[in-house]
PDB file of N, CA and C in Angstrom:
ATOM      1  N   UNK A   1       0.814  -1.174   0.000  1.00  0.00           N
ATOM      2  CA  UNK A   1       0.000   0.000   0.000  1.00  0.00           C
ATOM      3  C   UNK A   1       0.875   1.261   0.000  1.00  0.00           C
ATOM      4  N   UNK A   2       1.894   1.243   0.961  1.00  0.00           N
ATOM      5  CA  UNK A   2       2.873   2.515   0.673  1.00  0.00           C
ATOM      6  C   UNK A   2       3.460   2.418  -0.842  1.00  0.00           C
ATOM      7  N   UNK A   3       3.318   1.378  -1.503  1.00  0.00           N
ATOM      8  CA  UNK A   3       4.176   2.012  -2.504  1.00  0.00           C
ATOM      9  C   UNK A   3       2.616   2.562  -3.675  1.00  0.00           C
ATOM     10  N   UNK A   4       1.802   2.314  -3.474  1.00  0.00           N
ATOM     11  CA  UNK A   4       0.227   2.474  -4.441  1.00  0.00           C
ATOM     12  C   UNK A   4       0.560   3.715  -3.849  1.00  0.00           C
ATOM     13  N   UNK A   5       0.108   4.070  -2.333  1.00  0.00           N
ATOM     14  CA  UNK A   5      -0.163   5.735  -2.066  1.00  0.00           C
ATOM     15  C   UNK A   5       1.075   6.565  -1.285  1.00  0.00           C
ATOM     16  N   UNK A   6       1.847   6.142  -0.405  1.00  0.00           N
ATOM     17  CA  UNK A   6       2.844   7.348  -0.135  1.00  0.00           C
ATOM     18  C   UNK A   6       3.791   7.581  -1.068  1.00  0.00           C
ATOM     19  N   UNK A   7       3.843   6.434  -1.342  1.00  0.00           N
ATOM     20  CA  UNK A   7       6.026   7.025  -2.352  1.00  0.00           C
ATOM     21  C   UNK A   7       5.602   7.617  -3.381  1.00  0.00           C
ATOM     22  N   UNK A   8       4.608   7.644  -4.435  1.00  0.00           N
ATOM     23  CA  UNK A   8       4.177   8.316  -5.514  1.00  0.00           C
ATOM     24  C   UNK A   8       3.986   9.766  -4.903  1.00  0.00           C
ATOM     25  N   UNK A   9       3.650   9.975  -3.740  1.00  0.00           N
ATOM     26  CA  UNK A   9       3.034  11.972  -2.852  1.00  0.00           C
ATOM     27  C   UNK A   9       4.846  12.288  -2.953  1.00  0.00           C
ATOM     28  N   UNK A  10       5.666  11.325  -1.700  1.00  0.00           N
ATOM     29  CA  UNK A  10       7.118  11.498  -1.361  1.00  0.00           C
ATOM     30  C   UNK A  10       7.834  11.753  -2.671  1.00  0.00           C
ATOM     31  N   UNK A  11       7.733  11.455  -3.793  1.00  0.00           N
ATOM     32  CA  UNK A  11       8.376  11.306  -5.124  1.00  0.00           C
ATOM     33  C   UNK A  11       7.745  12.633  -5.903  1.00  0.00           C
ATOM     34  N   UNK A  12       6.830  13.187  -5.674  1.00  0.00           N
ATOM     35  CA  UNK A  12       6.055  13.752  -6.328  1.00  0.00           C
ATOM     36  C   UNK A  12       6.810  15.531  -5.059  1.00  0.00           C
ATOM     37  N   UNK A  13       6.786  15.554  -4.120  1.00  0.00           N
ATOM     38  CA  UNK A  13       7.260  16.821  -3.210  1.00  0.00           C
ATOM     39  C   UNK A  13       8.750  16.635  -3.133  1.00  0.00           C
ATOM     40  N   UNK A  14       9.633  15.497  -3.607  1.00  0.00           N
ATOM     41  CA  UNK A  14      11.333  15.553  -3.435  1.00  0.00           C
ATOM     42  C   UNK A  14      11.157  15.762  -5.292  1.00  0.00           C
ATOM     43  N   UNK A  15      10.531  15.708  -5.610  1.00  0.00           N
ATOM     44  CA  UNK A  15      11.058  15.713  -7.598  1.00  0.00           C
ATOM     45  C   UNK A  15      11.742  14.561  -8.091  1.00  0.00           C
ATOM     46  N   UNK A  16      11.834  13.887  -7.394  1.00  0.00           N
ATOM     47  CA  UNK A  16      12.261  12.632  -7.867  1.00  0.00           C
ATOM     48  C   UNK A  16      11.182  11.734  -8.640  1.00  0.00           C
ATOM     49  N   UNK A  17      11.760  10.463  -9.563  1.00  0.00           N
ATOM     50  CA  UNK A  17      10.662   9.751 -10.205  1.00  0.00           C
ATOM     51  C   UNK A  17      10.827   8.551  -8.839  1.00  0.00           C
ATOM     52  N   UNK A  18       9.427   7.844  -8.454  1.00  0.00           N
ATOM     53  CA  UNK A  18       9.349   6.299  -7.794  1.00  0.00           C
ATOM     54  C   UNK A  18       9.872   5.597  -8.773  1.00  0.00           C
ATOM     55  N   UNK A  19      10.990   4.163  -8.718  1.00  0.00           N
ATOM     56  CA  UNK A  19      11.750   3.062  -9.063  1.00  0.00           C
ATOM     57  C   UNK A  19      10.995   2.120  -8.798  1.00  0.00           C
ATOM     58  N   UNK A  20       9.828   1.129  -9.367  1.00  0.00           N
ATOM     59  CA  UNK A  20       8.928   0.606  -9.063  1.00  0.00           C
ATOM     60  C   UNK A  20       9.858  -0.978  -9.250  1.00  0.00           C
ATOM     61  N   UNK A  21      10.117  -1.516  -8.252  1.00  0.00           N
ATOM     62  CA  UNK A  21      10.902  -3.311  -8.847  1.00  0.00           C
ATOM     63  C   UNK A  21       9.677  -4.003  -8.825  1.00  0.00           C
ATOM     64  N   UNK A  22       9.723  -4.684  -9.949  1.00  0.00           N
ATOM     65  CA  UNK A  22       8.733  -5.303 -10.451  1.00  0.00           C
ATOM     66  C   UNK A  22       9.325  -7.082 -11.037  1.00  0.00           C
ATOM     67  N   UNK A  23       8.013  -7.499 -10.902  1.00  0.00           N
ATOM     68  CA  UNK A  23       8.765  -8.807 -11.856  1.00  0.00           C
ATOM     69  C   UNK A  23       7.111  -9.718 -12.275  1.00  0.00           C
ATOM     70  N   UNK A  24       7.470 -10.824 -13.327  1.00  0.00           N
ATOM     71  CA  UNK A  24       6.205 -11.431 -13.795  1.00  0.00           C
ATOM     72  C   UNK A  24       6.327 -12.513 -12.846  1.00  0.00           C
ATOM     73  N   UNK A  25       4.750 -13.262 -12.841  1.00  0.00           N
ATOM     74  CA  UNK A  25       4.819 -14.180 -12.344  1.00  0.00           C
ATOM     75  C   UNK A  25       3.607 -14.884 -12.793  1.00  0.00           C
ATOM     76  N   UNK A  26       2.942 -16.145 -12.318  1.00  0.00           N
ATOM     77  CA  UNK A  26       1.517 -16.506 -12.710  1.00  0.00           C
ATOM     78  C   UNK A  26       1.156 -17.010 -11.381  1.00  0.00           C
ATOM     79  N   UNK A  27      -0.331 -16.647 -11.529  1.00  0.00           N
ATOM     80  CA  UNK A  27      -1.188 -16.216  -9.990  1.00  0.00           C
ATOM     81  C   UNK A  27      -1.572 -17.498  -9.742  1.00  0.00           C
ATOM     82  N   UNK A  28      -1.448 -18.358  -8.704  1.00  0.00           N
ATOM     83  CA  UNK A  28      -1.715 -19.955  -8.502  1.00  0.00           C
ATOM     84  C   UNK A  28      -3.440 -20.075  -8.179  1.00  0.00           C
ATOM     85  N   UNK A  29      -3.941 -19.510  -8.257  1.00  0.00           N
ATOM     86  CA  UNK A  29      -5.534 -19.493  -7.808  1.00  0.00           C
ATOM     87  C   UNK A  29      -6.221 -18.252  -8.590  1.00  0.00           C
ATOM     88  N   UNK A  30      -7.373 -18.939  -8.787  1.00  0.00           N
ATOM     89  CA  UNK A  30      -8.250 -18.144  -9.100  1.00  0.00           C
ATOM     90  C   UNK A  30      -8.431 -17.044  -7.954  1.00  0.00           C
ATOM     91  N   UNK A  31      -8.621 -15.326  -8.715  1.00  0.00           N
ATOM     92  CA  UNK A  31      -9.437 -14.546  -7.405  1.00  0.00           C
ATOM     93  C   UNK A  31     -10.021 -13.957  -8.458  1.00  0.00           C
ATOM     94  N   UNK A  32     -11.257 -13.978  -7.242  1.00  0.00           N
ATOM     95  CA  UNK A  32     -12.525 -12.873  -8.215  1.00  0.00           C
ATOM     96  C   UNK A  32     -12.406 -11.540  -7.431  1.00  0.00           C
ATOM     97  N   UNK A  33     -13.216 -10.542  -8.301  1.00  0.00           N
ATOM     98  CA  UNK A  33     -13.080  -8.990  -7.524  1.00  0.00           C
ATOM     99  C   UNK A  33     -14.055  -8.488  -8.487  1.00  0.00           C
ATOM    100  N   UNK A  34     -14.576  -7.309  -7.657  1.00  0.00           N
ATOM    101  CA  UNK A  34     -15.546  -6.546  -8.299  1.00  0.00           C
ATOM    102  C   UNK A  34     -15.241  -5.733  -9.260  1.00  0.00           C
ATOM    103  N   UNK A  35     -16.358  -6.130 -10.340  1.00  0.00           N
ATOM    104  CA  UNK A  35     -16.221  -5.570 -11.830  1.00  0.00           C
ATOM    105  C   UNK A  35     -16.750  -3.419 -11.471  1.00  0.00           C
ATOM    106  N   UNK A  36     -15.510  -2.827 -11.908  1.00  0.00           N
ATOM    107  CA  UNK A  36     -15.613  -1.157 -11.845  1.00  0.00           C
ATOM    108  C   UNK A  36     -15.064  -0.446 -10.426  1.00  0.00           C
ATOM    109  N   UNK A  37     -14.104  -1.416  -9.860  1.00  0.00           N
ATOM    110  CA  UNK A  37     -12.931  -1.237  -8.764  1.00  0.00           C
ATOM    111  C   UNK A  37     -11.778  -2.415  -8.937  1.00  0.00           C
ATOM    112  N   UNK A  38     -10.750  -0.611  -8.969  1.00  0.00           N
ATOM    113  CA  UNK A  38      -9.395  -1.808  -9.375  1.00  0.00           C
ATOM    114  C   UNK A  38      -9.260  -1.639  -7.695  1.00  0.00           C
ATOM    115  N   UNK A  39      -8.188  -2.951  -7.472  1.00  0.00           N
ATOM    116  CA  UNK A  39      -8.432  -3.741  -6.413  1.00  0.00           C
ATOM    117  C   UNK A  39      -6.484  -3.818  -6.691  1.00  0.00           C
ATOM    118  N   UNK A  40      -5.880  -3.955  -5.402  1.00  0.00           N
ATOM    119  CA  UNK A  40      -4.970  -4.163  -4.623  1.00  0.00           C
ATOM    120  C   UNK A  40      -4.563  -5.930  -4.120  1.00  0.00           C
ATOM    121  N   UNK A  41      -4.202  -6.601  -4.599  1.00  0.00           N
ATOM    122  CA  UNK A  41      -3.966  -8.490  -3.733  1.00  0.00           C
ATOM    123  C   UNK A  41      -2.596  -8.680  -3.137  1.00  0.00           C
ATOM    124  N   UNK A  42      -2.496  -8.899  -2.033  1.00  0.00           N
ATOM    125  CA  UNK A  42      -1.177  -9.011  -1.581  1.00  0.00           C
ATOM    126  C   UNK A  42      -0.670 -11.190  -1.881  1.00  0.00           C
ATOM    127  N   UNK A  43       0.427 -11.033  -2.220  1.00  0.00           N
ATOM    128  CA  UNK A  43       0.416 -12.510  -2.791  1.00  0.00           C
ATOM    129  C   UNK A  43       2.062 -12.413  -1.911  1.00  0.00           C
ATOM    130  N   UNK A  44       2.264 -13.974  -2.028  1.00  0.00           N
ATOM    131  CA  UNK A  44       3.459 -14.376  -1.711  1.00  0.00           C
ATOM    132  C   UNK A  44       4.169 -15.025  -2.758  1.00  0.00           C
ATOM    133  N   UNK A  45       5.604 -14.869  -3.133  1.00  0.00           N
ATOM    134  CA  UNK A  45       6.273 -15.750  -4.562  1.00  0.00           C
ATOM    135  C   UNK A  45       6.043 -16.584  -3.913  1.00  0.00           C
ATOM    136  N   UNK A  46       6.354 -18.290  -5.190  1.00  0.00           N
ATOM    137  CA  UNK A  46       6.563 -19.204  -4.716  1.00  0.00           C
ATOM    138  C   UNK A  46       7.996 -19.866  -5.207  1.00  0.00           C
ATOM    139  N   UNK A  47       8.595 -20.982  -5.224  1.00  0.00           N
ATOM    140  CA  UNK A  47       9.912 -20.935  -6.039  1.00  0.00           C
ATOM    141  C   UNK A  47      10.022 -21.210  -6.909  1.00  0.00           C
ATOM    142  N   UNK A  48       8.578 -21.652  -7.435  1.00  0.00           N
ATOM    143  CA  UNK A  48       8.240 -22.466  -8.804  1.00  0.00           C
ATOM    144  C   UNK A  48       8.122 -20.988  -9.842  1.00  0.00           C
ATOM    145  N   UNK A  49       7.850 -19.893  -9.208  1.00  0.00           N
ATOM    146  CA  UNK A  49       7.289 -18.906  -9.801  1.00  0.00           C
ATOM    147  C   UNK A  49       5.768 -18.153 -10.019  1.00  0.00           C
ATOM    148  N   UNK A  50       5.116 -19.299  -8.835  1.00  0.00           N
ATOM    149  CA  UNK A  50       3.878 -18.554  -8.619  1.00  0.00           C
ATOM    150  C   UNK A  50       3.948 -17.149  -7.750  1.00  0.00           C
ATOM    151  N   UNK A  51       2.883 -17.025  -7.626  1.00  0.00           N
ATOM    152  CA  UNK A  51       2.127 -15.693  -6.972  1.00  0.00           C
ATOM    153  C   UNK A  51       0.979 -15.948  -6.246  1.00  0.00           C
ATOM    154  N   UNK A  52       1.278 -16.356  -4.533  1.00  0.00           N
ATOM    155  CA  UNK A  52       0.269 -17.109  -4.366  1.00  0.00           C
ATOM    156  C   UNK A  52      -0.541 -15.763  -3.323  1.00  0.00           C
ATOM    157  N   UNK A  53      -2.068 -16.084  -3.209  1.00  0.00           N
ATOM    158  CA  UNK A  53      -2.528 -14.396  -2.881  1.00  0.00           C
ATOM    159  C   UNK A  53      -2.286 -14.870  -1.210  1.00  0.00           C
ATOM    160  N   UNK A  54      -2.841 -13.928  -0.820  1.00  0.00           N
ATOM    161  CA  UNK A  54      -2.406 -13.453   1.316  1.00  0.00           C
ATOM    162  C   UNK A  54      -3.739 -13.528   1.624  1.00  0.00           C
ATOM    163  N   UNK A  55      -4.149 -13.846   2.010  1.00  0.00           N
ATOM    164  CA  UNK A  55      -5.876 -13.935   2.660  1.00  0.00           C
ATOM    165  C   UNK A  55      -5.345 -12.329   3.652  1.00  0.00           C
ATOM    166  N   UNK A  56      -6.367 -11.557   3.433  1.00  0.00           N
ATOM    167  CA  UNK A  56      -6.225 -10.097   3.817  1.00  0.00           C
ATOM    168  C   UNK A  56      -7.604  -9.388   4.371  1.00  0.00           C
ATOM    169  N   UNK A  57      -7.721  -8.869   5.318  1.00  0.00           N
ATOM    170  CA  UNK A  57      -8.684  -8.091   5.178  1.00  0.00           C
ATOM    171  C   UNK A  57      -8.405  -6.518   5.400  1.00  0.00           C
ATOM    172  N   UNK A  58      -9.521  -5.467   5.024  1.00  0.00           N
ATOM    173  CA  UNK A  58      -8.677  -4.445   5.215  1.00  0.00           C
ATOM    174  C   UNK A  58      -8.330  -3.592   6.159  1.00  0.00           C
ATOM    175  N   UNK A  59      -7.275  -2.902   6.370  1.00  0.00           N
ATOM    176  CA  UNK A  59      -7.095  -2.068   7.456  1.00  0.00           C
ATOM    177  C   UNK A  59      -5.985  -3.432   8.705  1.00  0.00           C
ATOM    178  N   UNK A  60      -6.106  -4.890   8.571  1.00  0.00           N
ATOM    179  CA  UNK A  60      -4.820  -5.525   9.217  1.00  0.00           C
ATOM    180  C   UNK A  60      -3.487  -5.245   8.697  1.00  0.00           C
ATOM    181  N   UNK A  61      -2.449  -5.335   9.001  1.00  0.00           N
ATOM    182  CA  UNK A  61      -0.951  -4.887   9.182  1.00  0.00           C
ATOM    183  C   UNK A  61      -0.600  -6.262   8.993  1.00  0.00           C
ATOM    184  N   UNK A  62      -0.740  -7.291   9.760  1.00  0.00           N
ATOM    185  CA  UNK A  62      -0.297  -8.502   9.990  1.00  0.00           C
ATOM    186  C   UNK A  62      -0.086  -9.254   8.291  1.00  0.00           C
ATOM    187  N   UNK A  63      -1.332  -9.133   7.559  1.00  0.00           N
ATOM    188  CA  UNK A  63      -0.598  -9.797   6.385  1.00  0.00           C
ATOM    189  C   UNK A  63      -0.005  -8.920   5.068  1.00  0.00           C
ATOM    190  N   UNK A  64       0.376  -8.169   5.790  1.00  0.00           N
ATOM    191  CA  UNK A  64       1.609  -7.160   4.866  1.00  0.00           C
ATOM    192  C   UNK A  64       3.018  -8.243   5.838  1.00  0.00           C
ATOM    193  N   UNK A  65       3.146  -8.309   6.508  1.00  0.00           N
ATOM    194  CA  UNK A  65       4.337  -9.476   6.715  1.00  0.00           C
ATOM    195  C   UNK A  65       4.433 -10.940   6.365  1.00  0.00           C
ATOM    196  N   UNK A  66       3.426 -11.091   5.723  1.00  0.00           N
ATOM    197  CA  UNK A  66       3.459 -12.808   4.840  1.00  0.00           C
ATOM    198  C   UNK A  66       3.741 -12.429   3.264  1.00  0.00           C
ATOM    199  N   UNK A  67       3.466 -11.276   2.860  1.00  0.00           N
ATOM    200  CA  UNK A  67       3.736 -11.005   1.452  1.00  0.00           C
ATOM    201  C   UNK A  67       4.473 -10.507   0.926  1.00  0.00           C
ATOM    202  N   UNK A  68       4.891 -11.261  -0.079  1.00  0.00           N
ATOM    203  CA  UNK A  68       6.132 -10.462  -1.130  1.00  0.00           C
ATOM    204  C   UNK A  68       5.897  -9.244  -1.770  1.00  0.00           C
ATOM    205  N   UNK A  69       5.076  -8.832  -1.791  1.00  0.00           N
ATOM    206  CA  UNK A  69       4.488  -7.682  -2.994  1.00  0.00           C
ATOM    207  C   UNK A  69       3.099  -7.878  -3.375  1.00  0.00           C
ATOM    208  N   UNK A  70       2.596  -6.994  -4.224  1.00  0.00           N
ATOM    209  CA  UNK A  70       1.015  -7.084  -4.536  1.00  0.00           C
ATOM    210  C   UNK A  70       1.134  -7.040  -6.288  1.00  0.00           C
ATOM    211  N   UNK A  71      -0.551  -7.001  -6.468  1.00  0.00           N
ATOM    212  CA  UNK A  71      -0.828  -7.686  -7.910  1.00  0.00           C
ATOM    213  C   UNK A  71      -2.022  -6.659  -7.968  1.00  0.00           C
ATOM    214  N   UNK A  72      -2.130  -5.829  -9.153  1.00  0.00           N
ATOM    215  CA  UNK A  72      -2.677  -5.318  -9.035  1.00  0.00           C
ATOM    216  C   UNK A  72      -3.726  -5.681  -9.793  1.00  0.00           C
ATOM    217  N   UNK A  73      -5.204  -5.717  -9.547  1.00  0.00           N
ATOM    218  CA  UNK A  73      -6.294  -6.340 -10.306  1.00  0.00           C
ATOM    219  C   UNK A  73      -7.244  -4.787 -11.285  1.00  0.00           C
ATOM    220  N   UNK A  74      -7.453  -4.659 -12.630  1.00  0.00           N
ATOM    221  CA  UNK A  74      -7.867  -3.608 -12.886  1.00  0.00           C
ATOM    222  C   UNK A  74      -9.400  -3.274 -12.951  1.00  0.00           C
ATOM    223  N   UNK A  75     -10.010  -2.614 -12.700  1.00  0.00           N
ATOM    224  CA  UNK A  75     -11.780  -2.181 -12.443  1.00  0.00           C
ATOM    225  C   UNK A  75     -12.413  -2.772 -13.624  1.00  0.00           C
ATOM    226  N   UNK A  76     -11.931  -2.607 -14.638  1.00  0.00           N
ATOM    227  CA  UNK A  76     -12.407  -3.408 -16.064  1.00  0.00           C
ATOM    228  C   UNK A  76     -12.410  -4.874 -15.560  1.00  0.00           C
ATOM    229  N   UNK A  77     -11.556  -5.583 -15.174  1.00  0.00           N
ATOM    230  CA  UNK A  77     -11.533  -6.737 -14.825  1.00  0.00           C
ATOM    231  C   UNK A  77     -12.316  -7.669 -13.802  1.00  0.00           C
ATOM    232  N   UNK A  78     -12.849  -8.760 -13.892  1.00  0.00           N
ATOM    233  CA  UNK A  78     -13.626  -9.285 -12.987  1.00  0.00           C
ATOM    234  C   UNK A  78     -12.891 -10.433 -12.351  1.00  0.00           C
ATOM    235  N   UNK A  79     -11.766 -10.081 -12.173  1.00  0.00           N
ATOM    236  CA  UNK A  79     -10.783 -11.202 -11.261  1.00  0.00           C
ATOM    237  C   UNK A  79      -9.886 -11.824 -12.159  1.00  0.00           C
ATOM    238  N   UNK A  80      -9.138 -12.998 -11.576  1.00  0.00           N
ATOM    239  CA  UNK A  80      -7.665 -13.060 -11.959  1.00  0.00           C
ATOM    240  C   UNK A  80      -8.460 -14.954 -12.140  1.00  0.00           C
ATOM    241  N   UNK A  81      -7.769 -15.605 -13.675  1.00  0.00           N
ATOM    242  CA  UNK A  81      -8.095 -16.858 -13.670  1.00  0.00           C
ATOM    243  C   UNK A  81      -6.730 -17.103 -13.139  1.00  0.00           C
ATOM    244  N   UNK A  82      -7.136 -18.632 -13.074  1.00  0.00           N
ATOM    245  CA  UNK A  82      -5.523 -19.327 -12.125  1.00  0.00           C
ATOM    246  C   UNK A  82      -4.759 -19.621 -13.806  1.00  0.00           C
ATOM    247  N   UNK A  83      -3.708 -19.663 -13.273  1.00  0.00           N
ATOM    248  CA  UNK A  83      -2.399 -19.135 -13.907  1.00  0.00           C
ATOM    249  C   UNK A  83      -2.052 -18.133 -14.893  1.00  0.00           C
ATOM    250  N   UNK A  84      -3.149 -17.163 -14.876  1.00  0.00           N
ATOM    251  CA  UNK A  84      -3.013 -15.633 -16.070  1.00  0.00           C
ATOM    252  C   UNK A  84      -1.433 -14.849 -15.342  1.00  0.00           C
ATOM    253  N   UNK A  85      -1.056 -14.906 -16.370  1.00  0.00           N
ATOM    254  CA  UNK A  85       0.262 -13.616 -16.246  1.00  0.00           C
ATOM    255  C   UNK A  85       0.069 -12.401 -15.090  1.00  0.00           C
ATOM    256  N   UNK A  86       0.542 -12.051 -14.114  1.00  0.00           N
ATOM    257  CA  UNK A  86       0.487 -11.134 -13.378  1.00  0.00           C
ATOM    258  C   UNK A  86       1.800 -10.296 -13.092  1.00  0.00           C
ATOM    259  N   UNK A  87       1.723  -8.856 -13.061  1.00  0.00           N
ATOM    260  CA  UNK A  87       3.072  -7.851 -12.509  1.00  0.00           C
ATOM    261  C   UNK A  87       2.969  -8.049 -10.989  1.00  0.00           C
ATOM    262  N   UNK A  88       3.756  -8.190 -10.650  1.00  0.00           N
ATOM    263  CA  UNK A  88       4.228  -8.519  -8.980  1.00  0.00           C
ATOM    264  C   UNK A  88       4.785  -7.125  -9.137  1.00  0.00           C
ATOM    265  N   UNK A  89       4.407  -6.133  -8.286  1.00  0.00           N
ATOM    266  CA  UNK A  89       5.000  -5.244  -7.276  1.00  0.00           C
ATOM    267  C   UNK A  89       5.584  -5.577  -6.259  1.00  0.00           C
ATOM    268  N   UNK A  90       7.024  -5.229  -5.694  1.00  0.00           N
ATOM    269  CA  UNK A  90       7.882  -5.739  -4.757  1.00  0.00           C
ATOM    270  C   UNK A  90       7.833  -5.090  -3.843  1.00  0.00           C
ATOM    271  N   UNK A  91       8.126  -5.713  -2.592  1.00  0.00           N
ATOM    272  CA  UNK A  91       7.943  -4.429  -1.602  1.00  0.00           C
ATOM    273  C   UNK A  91       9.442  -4.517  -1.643  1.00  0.00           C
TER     274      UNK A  91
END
């Protein structure tokens, strides 16, 4: 979440551009999400190269420490099939 909303404000008042590390991966499970909200999934790598999601709810802290980074799902979209291509955001 800090990197979706603070570092883009922090980057935006120092003049600097955000360095986003990124990498592909494929999402091991199906997730659905509501169609006309892009949506935020916190996932964990796996070593095979999945992206497996964090069972989350919102406003806990606790599973921002099981996850590698997030996946971002877009408002057009009505969820993620199991194994579609996904950008992993790194924390």
């Amino acid at each position: 979440m800090f990197h979706a909303l603070v570092r883009p404000v922090i980057a935006a008042i120092s003049g600097t551009m955000p360095r986003e590390t990124a990498m592909e991966a494929r999402i091991a499970q199906a997730v659905p999400s509501n169609h006309g909200r892009e949506e935020l999934l916190l996932v964990r790598l796996t070593e095979d190269g999945l992206a497996e999601p964090v069972a989350a709810k919102s406003g806990l802290v606790l599973p921002l420490t099981r996850a590698d980074g997030y996946v971002t799902i877009p408002r057009e979209a009505e969820g993620l099939v199991k194994d579609a291509r996904v950008r992993v955001i790194l924390f």
